Structure formats: C-alpha cells, structure tokens
C-alpha cells in the first residue's frame, strides 16, 4: 500500500496529506519554540474514517514539514471512540491542548439524545511531541441542560485575566449554538452561557467554533450543519464561515452586525482552524474535504488507501471593509520556470505546463464582461455578463458539478493547482473557491478566452521536501 500511494499521480506535492488512511479537521495549530505544529484528525488504518487519532506534522516555515509520530490516540475510556477536534494554547512554557473525547455507548441509542458522551479533555505537553498529563476537565454529564449529546470542538484562548473556552453544540430544539466557559487556571471551568444561538435555517449543529479580532473587528467562526441552501451560497451539505460583530465580554454575548458569510465557495472546505503566529499573522488552515458528500460526489483515492488533505495555510487580512484571504508569501519559494503572456479579446491563449503543480495570476485592467478559463482536464472557470463566476467540472470532478458566485466585477485571479486540487483566490482573496479534482495524467494545459485584454503570469511549483 505505501509503495502504491507514493507513486500515485493524485498525491499532493505541497499539501499536508496522509501517507495512507483518512484525514479530516486540522487541530491544535500553534507556533511553539520556533516550530509550527499542525495536528489533524487521522485514521491510519482506513480511508473511510473511524476512531480518530491526532496526526502531527511540524515545520519551521509552514512550507517544509517534518512527519512526527501520532500525537494522541483513543487510549482511554473517556475518548475510546475518537480523539476528536480541539485547540492549543501556550501557558507557562508548555502547550495545553483541549479536545473532545468521544464515547459511543453500546445499546439501542439514537446517538443524538442518548448513547453518546463527549468529554472535554485537557492535555499538557512540554514540547508538542510528548504528553505530560491528560485528564477530563468537563465531563459529559456536567454540560448544561437543554442540549443533545453533541457538544464538542473546544477552542481555548486568553482574554484579559481569564481563559475562554468556546464549544460547538446542538440544542435539544435542533438549533446550533456556541457555549462559553471561563477559567483562571485551565483546569477549573465555569459555564457562562451561550455566546450565540442559531436562528431558524441557520443549522441544527455548530461545529468548530473560533474567535479572534482583526483590524478592530470581532469575528466569530463556526461550521454550521443543516444551513438553508440559497442560490449562490451554502450549496454544500455542510459549510464553514463567520460572523462579523461585537463581543460583549461582560455579558459573554456576541452580537452579529453582518450576515453569515462562507469562507470558501467551492466544493471541499470545512472545519477551518486559525491561530496567530510570531509575525502577528492570523493564519487559517481547513480540511480540504467535506463529510457526507455522497451521493453527489466522491473521492476515488479511497480505492488507493487514502482520502483528503488540508488546504494551504492562508493569511486572513482586512481589506475593502471585508475579511479576505491570501496565500502565505512562503509559497513563492516553490516558484520555478516563470512565464508571462498577454491575451486579447480577439485571440485566445493556450499554455502547456509541464506538471500539475503550478500557480497562475491573471489580471485585467478593466473588468471583463465575460471569460472562459479551462484548467487541467475538464475544469472550467467562467464569468458572464450578469456578473456570475462559475466553477464547473467534467468527469475529473467525480460528481462535483458547479458552484456560483455573484460578483460586481472581477480584476484578478490567483490559482494554485496541485496533483488533485485547485485553490482559487478571487479579487485578492475577497472570495475563494477550493475543490478537489482527479484528472488523468499529463492533463496540465490551460486556455483563456476573454472579452477584454489581460495578462497572465505563471510558475511551475517545485515539490516541497523535508
């Protein structure tokens, strides 16, 4: 299996992915003692999921990663059915992790209202590699009344003179919610109430909560399940996004000031996790996948013994009165064999690239009325006179059909292609679209037709090593 995986043409060259098995949510992202530590949900023995561990890679530059041993496994009664998602914080020279220990009781249960325990567990490590202590700090039985058995994904951070823990939850009335706890010492936690509860059509469960302030804006992040689909947004089974608003730290309530917005409008993006590094950057990494995608689409790598990867790390920044995303400048180190060309309204442009890993930057001095860009085997990115940007796949999407964004204008696209993925940054990251693709070998040609003149820069991207 290992030898087959390492020669697989769909294996990524610059994304974090498992050698074999299943990967999902990023967890415990932190920079500590010169290393970035990236943990993730991991099932090494199965490409379709199961009892999750925390896989682990570390890096000094978020570009070249070192494989580390599995950090945590479901070894205890309080997490015997999975070491679920969580976060990390540095305190007194050590890393403190918080995660959900999942337990499914045997018997005739619905596992929504009964039969499941989700314990909040505290782990201490001196170095991010070894574990010093591991214990339950909020047992399942201590959660407040009015909720189902689904309360999970602790995000812990410091605020003023206390520590804050956010937990995602599913209320008994099937509305998503975010719970807030506080502590002085990371061991004793006090429930302070619900930060925010879903209105109708905003989802029955809110997973993976996160919170940060950026450019004097308070931003609450979560991944709602069951949100009502609309024409140009919320088209995936589960989505991930954020609210911009105001956090009242006296009353422990969040007041939204704008509508919920998705981070990504493609097919494969969920459970984003953020952290701030030593440079002061707010960095986001997400699961480059999604649960419950069948019967709409699938990932053919299951037959090859692996499934999923993580997105590129992205910096979140505030621009044009919006939260935007951009690839880290570290990825420019992968650039090789630069090319540049112009295209005109009268003549289309075709470029044959040598490999699947490449970067494109397209610019238009004035917004086109329309364009069509063909990527790889049969993926099309089109824009029309109504201002609709469409990402559409052929057979290489394995059931992924199309996703739409309504734009007022478009002047710039930055596209990252890897062996089996595309990440598209639109108008300097005002919007993004991320998708997995599984083309045949040597399908690396791109073509551009545009209603107005423009230009393209392109690079082959070298494979990261070590």
Coordinates of C-alpha atoms in Angstrom, one line a residue:
X1 CA 0.0 0.0 0.0
X2 CA 2.8 2.5 0.9
X3 CA 4.6 2.0 -2.4
X4 CA 1.4 2.3 -4.4
X5 CA 0.5 5.5 -2.6
X6 CA 3.9 7.1 -3.1
X7 CA 3.6 6.7 -6.9
X8 CA 0.0 7.8 -7.1
X9 CA -0.5 10.7 -9.6
X10 CA -3.2 12.2 -7.3
X11 CA -0.9 12.5 -4.3
X12 CA -0.4 16.2 -3.5
X13 CA 3.1 17.8 -3.8
X14 CA 2.7 20.8 -1.4
X15 CA -0.4 20.0 0.8
X16 CA -0.4 18.1 4.0
X17 CA -2.0 14.7 3.5
X18 CA -1.8 11.2 5.0
X19 CA 0.6 8.6 3.6
X20 CA -2.4 6.3 4.0
X21 CA -5.8 6.3 5.7
X22 CA -8.2 9.2 6.4
X23 CA -7.6 12.8 7.4
X24 CA -10.1 15.5 8.4
X25 CA -10.2 18.6 10.7
X26 CA -6.9 20.5 11.5
X27 CA -6.4 20.7 15.3
X28 CA -4.2 22.4 17.8
X29 CA -2.5 24.7 15.5
X30 CA 0.3 26.6 17.3
X31 CA 3.7 28.1 16.9
X32 CA 6.0 27.0 19.8
X33 CA 9.8 27.1 20.2
X34 CA 10.4 28.0 16.6
X35 CA 8.1 25.2 15.2
X36 CA 4.7 25.4 13.7
X37 CA 2.8 22.4 14.9
X38 CA 0.0 21.1 12.7
X39 CA -2.2 18.3 14.2
X40 CA -5.2 16.8 12.4
X41 CA -7.9 14.2 12.7
X42 CA -6.4 10.9 11.4
X43 CA -7.4 7.3 10.9
X44 CA -4.3 5.5 9.6
X45 CA -6.0 2.1 9.1
X46 CA -8.9 3.2 7.0
X47 CA -9.5 5.6 4.1
X48 CA -13.2 6.0 5.1
X49 CA -12.8 7.1 8.7
X50 CA -13.2 5.5 12.1
X51 CA -11.9 6.2 15.5
X52 CA -9.7 9.3 15.1
X53 CA -6.2 10.0 16.4
X54 CA -4.3 13.2 16.2
X55 CA -1.8 13.0 13.4
X56 CA 1.1 15.5 13.6
X57 CA 3.5 17.4 11.4
X58 CA 5.8 20.3 12.3
X59 CA 7.6 23.0 10.3
X60 CA 9.8 26.0 10.8
X61 CA 8.4 27.8 7.7
X62 CA 4.9 26.3 7.0
X63 CA 6.3 25.1 3.8
X64 CA 8.6 22.2 4.6
X65 CA 7.1 19.7 7.0
X66 CA 8.6 17.0 9.2
X67 CA 6.5 13.9 9.9
X68 CA 6.0 13.3 13.6
X69 CA 4.6 10.3 15.4
X70 CA 0.9 10.2 16.1
X71 CA 0.4 12.6 19.0
X72 CA -2.8 11.1 20.6
X73 CA -4.8 8.0 20.1
X74 CA -8.2 6.9 21.6
X75 CA -6.5 5.1 24.5
X76 CA -8.8 5.9 27.5
X77 CA -12.3 5.2 28.4
X78 CA -13.1 9.0 28.1
X79 CA -12.1 9.0 24.4
X80 CA -12.3 5.4 23.4
X81 CA -14.3 6.1 20.2
X82 CA -12.2 9.0 19.0
X83 CA -9.8 11.8 19.9
X84 CA -12.0 14.5 18.3
X85 CA -11.1 18.1 17.4
X86 CA -9.7 20.7 19.6
X87 CA -7.2 23.6 20.0
X88 CA -3.9 24.5 21.7
X89 CA -2.6 27.4 23.8
X90 CA 0.8 28.2 25.3
X91 CA 0.9 28.8 29.1
X92 CA 3.8 28.9 31.5
X93 CA 6.2 27.5 28.9
X94 CA 4.1 24.5 27.9
X95 CA 1.5 23.7 25.3
X96 CA -2.0 23.0 26.7
X97 CA -4.4 21.2 24.4
X98 CA -8.1 20.7 24.7
X99 CA -10.1 18.2 22.7
X100 CA -13.3 16.3 22.7
X101 CA -13.1 12.7 23.9
X102 CA -15.8 10.8 22.0
X103 CA -17.6 7.8 23.6
X104 CA -20.4 5.8 21.9
X105 CA -22.2 3.5 24.4
X106 CA -23.3 0.1 23.2
X107 CA -27.1 -0.4 23.0
X108 CA -30.2 0.8 21.3
X109 CA -29.5 4.5 21.2
X110 CA -30.1 7.3 18.6
X111 CA -26.7 8.9 19.5
X112 CA -28.3 12.3 19.3
X113 CA -30.3 12.5 22.5
X114 CA -28.7 9.4 24.1
X115 CA -25.9 7.0 23.9
X116 CA -23.0 9.4 23.3
X117 CA -20.6 11.1 25.6
X118 CA -18.4 13.9 24.5
X119 CA -15.9 14.8 27.2
X120 CA -13.7 17.9 27.2
X121 CA -10.1 16.7 27.8
X122 CA -7.0 18.7 28.8
X123 CA -3.5 17.6 27.7
X124 CA -0.2 19.2 28.7
X125 CA 3.0 18.8 26.6
X126 CA 6.4 20.3 27.2
X127 CA 7.4 20.2 23.6
X128 CA 4.5 19.4 21.3
X129 CA 5.7 15.8 20.9
X130 CA 5.4 14.1 24.3
X131 CA 2.5 14.1 26.7
X132 CA 2.9 15.0 30.4
X133 CA -0.7 14.8 31.5
X134 CA -4.1 14.0 30.1
X135 CA -7.4 14.3 32.0
X136 CA -11.1 15.3 31.7
X137 CA -11.9 18.8 32.8
X138 CA -15.5 18.9 31.7
X139 CA -17.2 15.5 31.8
X140 CA -20.2 15.0 29.5
X141 CA -22.6 14.9 32.5
X142 CA -21.6 18.4 33.5
X143 CA -22.8 20.1 30.3
X144 CA -25.9 22.4 30.8
X145 CA -29.4 21.2 30.3
X146 CA -31.2 21.9 27.0
X147 CA -28.7 20.2 24.7
X148 CA -28.4 17.0 22.9
X149 CA -25.3 14.7 23.3
X150 CA -23.5 16.8 20.7
X151 CA -21.2 19.4 22.4
X152 CA -17.6 19.4 21.1
X153 CA -14.6 21.1 19.5
X154 CA -13.2 23.3 22.3
X155 CA -11.4 26.4 21.2
X156 CA -9.4 28.0 24.1
X157 CA -7.7 31.4 24.2
X158 CA -6.8 34.0 26.7
X159 CA -8.8 37.2 27.2
X160 CA -7.7 39.8 29.8
X161 CA -7.2 37.9 33.1
X162 CA -9.1 34.7 32.2
X163 CA -9.1 31.9 29.7
X164 CA -12.1 31.4 27.4
X165 CA -13.3 28.1 26.0
X166 CA -15.8 28.0 23.2
X167 CA -17.7 24.8 22.4
X168 CA -19.9 24.0 19.5
X169 CA -23.3 22.5 20.3
X170 CA -26.7 21.2 19.2
X171 CA -29.6 22.3 21.3
X172 CA -32.5 19.9 22.0
X173 CA -34.6 22.1 19.8
X174 CA -32.2 21.4 16.9
X175 CA -30.6 24.8 16.7
X176 CA -26.9 25.2 16.6
X177 CA -25.2 27.1 19.5
X178 CA -21.8 28.2 20.9
X179 CA -21.3 27.7 24.6
X180 CA -18.8 29.7 26.6
X181 CA -16.8 28.6 29.6
X182 CA -14.1 30.5 31.6
X183 CA -11.2 29.5 33.8
X184 CA -8.3 31.1 35.7
X185 CA -6.0 28.1 35.6
X186 CA -7.1 25.9 32.6
X187 CA -8.2 23.2 35.0
X188 CA -11.4 24.5 36.6
X189 CA -14.0 25.7 34.1
X190 CA -17.2 27.6 34.8
X191 CA -20.1 27.7 32.3
X192 CA -21.1 31.3 31.5
X193 CA -23.9 30.7 28.9
X194 CA -24.4 30.7 25.2
X195 CA -22.5 33.2 23.2
X196 CA -24.9 32.8 20.2
X197 CA -27.7 30.5 19.2
X198 CA -28.9 29.8 15.7
X199 CA -32.0 31.3 14.3
X200 CA -34.2 29.2 12.1
X201 CA -32.5 27.9 8.9
X202 CA -29.0 28.6 10.3
X203 CA -28.3 25.0 11.1
X204 CA -29.0 22.3 13.7
X205 CA -25.4 21.9 14.8
X206 CA -22.5 24.4 15.0
X207 CA -19.1 22.7 14.9
X208 CA -15.5 24.0 15.3
X209 CA -16.1 27.4 16.9
X210 CA -13.3 30.0 16.8
X211 CA -12.9 33.7 17.7
X212 CA -10.4 36.4 17.0
X213 CA -10.2 40.2 16.5
X214 CA -8.7 41.6 13.3
X215 CA -8.5 45.3 12.4
X216 CA -10.7 46.1 15.4
X217 CA -13.4 43.7 14.1
X218 CA -14.7 40.8 16.3
X219 CA -15.0 37.7 14.2
X220 CA -16.9 34.5 15.3
X221 CA -16.1 31.4 13.2
X222 CA -18.1 28.2 13.1
X223 CA -19.1 25.4 10.8
X224 CA -22.9 25.0 10.7
X225 CA -24.6 21.8 9.7
X226 CA -28.0 22.0 8.1
X227 CA -27.9 25.6 7.0
X228 CA -30.6 26.5 4.4
X229 CA -29.2 26.5 0.8
X230 CA -29.5 29.6 -1.3
X231 CA -28.9 30.3 -5.0
X232 CA -25.3 31.5 -4.7
X233 CA -24.2 30.3 -1.3
X234 CA -24.5 27.5 1.2
X235 CA -24.5 24.9 -1.6
X236 CA -22.6 22.2 0.2
X237 CA -24.0 19.7 2.6
X238 CA -22.1 21.4 5.5
X239 CA -20.5 24.9 5.3
X240 CA -17.9 26.9 7.2
X241 CA -17.9 30.7 7.7
X242 CA -18.0 33.6 10.1
X243 CA -20.0 36.5 11.5
X244 CA -18.6 40.0 12.0
X245 CA -19.9 41.7 15.0
X246 CA -19.3 42.8 18.6
X247 CA -18.3 40.6 21.5
X248 CA -19.6 41.8 24.9
X249 CA -17.1 40.3 27.4
X250 CA -19.1 41.4 30.4
X251 CA -22.3 39.7 29.3
X252 CA -20.4 37.0 27.3
X253 CA -22.6 37.6 24.3
X254 CA -21.8 38.1 20.6
X255 CA -24.0 40.5 18.5
X256 CA -23.7 40.0 14.8
X257 CA -23.5 43.1 12.7
X258 CA -23.4 41.4 9.3
X259 CA -24.9 38.3 7.7
X260 CA -23.1 35.0 8.0
X261 CA -20.5 34.6 5.2
X262 CA -18.8 31.5 3.9
X263 CA -15.1 31.3 3.9
X264 CA -15.0 29.4 0.7
X265 CA -17.4 28.8 -2.2
X266 CA -16.0 25.7 -3.7
X267 CA -16.8 22.0 -3.1
X268 CA -14.2 21.0 -0.5
X269 CA -13.7 23.2 2.5
X270 CA -14.7 22.6 6.1
X271 CA -13.7 23.0 9.8
X272 CA -11.3 25.9 9.5
X273 CA -8.9 26.5 12.4
X274 CA -7.0 29.7 13.0
X275 CA -4.0 30.8 15.1
X276 CA -1.7 33.8 15.3
X277 CA 2.0 33.3 14.6
X278 CA 5.0 35.2 15.9
X279 CA 4.8 37.6 13.0
X280 CA 1.3 38.6 14.1
X281 CA -0.4 36.9 11.2
X282 CA -3.8 35.3 11.6
X283 CA -3.4 32.1 9.7
X284 CA -6.2 29.7 8.7
X285 CA -6.0 26.1 7.7
X286 CA -9.0 24.0 6.8
X287 CA -9.9 20.4 6.0
X288 CA -9.7 20.2 2.2
X289 CA -12.7 18.0 2.2
X290 CA -16.2 17.5 3.5
X291 CA -18.3 14.9 5.2
X292 CA -21.5 13.4 3.9
X293 CA -20.7 14.2 0.3
X294 CA -22.4 11.1 -1.2
X295 CA -24.3 10.6 -3.4
X296 CA -23.4 14.0 -5.0
X297 CA -19.7 13.4 -5.4
X298 CA -16.8 11.2 -4.2
X299 CA -13.0 10.8 -3.9
X300 CA -11.6 8.0 -6.0
X301 CA -8.5 7.8 -3.8
X302 CA -10.4 5.7 -1.3
X303 CA -9.6 2.7 -3.6
X304 CA -5.9 3.6 -3.3
X305 CA -6.0 3.6 0.5
X306 CA -6.1 7.3 1.4
X307 CA -8.5 10.2 1.4
X308 CA -8.3 14.0 1.9
X309 CA -5.7 16.6 2.7
X310 CA -5.5 20.1 4.3
X311 CA -5.8 23.4 2.5
X312 CA -2.8 25.6 2.0
X313 CA -2.2 27.9 5.0
X314 CA -3.9 31.2 4.3
X315 CA -3.4 34.6 5.9
X316 CA -6.6 36.4 6.9
X317 CA -6.5 40.1 6.4
X318 CA -8.9 43.1 6.4
X319 CA -9.3 45.0 3.1
X320 CA -12.1 46.9 1.4
X321 CA -14.2 46.6 4.6
X322 CA -14.1 42.8 4.3
X323 CA -12.3 39.8 5.7
X324 CA -10.0 38.5 2.9
X325 CA -7.7 35.5 2.4
X326 CA -4.3 35.3 0.7
X327 CA -1.7 32.6 0.3
X328 CA 1.3 32.9 2.5
X329 CA 4.3 34.5 0.8
X330 CA 6.4 31.5 1.8
X331 CA 4.8 29.6 -1.1
X332 CA 6.7 31.9 -3.5
X333 CA 9.8 29.8 -2.6
X334 CA 8.2 27.0 -4.7
X335 CA 8.1 29.0 -7.8
X336 CA 10.1 27.7 -10.8
X337 CA 10.2 28.4 -14.6
X338 CA 8.2 31.6 -14.6
X339 CA 6.3 32.6 -17.7
X340 CA 4.2 35.6 -18.8
X341 CA 1.8 36.2 -21.6
X342 CA -0.9 38.6 -22.8
X343 CA -4.3 37.6 -24.1
X344 CA -6.7 39.7 -26.1
X345 CA -10.3 39.9 -26.8
X346 CA -9.5 38.9 -30.4
X347 CA -7.3 35.9 -29.7
X348 CA -7.4 33.2 -27.1
X349 CA -4.3 31.9 -25.3
X350 CA -3.2 28.3 -24.6
X351 CA -0.3 27.3 -22.4
X352 CA 1.1 23.8 -22.0
X353 CA 2.5 23.4 -18.5
X354 CA 4.9 20.6 -17.6
X355 CA 3.3 19.4 -14.4
X356 CA 0.2 19.5 -12.3
X357 CA 1.6 21.8 -9.6
X358 CA 1.5 25.3 -10.8
X359 CA 0.4 28.9 -9.9
X360 CA -1.4 31.4 -12.1
X361 CA -2.0 35.1 -11.6
X362 CA -4.5 36.6 -14.1
X363 CA -5.2 40.4 -14.2
X364 CA -7.5 42.6 -16.2
X365 CA -7.1 46.4 -16.2
X366 CA -10.8 46.7 -16.6
X367 CA -13.4 44.0 -15.6
X368 CA -14.3 41.7 -18.5
X369 CA -17.9 41.2 -19.4
X370 CA -17.1 37.5 -19.9
X371 CA -14.3 35.0 -19.9
X372 CA -13.7 31.2 -20.0
X373 CA -10.6 29.6 -18.5
X374 CA -10.0 25.9 -18.9
X375 CA -7.9 24.2 -16.2
X376 CA -6.3 20.8 -16.3
X377 CA -8.5 18.1 -17.9
X378 CA -12.1 19.4 -17.9
X379 CA -12.5 22.1 -15.2
X380 CA -13.9 25.5 -16.4
X381 CA -13.9 28.8 -14.7
X382 CA -16.3 31.2 -16.5
X383 CA -17.7 34.7 -16.0
X384 CA -20.7 36.1 -17.7
X385 CA -22.4 39.5 -18.4
X386 CA -24.6 39.0 -15.3
X387 CA -21.5 39.0 -13.1
X388 CA -21.7 35.3 -12.3
X389 CA -18.5 33.4 -11.7
X390 CA -18.9 29.7 -12.3
X391 CA -16.6 26.8 -11.3
X392 CA -17.6 23.8 -13.3
X393 CA -16.2 20.2 -13.5
X394 CA -16.4 17.4 -16.0
X395 CA -15.7 13.8 -15.2
X396 CA -12.5 14.6 -13.3
X397 CA -14.6 16.2 -10.6
X398 CA -16.1 12.8 -9.8
X399 CA -19.6 14.1 -9.3
X400 CA -18.7 17.7 -8.4
X401 CA -20.8 19.8 -10.8
X402 CA -20.7 23.6 -10.5
X403 CA -20.6 26.4 -7.9
X404 CA -21.5 30.0 -8.5
X405 CA -20.5 33.4 -7.0
X406 CA -22.3 36.6 -7.9
X407 CA -19.7 39.4 -8.3
X408 CA -20.0 43.0 -9.2
X409 CA -16.7 43.0 -11.1
X410 CA -13.5 40.9 -11.4
X411 CA -10.0 42.1 -12.0
X412 CA -7.7 39.4 -10.5
X413 CA -7.5 35.7 -10.1
X414 CA -4.7 33.7 -8.3
X415 CA -5.0 30.0 -8.9
X416 CA -2.9 27.2 -7.2
X417 CA -3.0 23.8 -8.8
X418 CA -1.7 20.6 -7.2
X419 CA -1.9 17.0 -8.2
X420 CA -5.6 16.7 -7.2
X421 CA -6.7 20.2 -6.2
X422 CA -7.4 23.7 -7.2
X423 CA -7.5 26.7 -4.8
X424 CA -8.7 29.9 -6.4
X425 CA -8.3 33.4 -4.9
X426 CA -10.7 35.9 -6.5
X427 CA -10.1 39.7 -6.4
X428 CA -7.1 39.4 -4.0
X429 CA -8.9 36.9 -1.8
X430 CA -12.2 38.7 -1.4
X431 CA -13.7 35.3 -2.3
X432 CA -12.1 31.8 -2.6
X433 CA -13.1 28.5 -4.2
X434 CA -11.4 25.3 -3.3
X435 CA -12.0 22.0 -5.0
X436 CA -10.5 18.5 -5.3
X437 CA -10.1 17.2 -8.8
X438 CA -8.8 13.8 -10.2
X439 CA -7.7 14.3 -13.8
X440 CA -5.8 11.8 -15.9
X441 CA -2.1 12.0 -16.2
X442 CA -0.5 14.9 -18.1
X443 CA -3.6 17.0 -18.3
X444 CA -1.9 20.3 -17.5
X445 CA -3.0 22.5 -20.4
X446 CA -4.7 25.8 -19.7
X447 CA -6.6 28.0 -22.1
X448 CA -8.1 31.5 -21.8
X449 CA -10.8 33.3 -23.8
X450 CA -11.7 36.8 -22.6
X451 CA -13.9 39.7 -23.7
X452 CA -11.2 42.2 -22.8
X453 CA -7.4 42.2 -22.9
X454 CA -5.5 40.9 -19.9
X455 CA -2.3 39.2 -18.8
X456 CA -1.2 36.1 -17.0
X457 CA 1.9 35.2 -15.0
X458 CA 2.6 31.5 -14.3
X459 CA 5.0 29.3 -12.5
X460 CA 5.7 25.6 -12.1
X461 CA 5.8 24.8 -8.4
X462 CA 8.5 22.6 -7.1
X463 CA 7.7 19.9 -4.6
X464 CA 8.4 20.8 -1.0
X465 CA 10.8 18.5 0.7
X466 CA 11.7 17.7 4.4

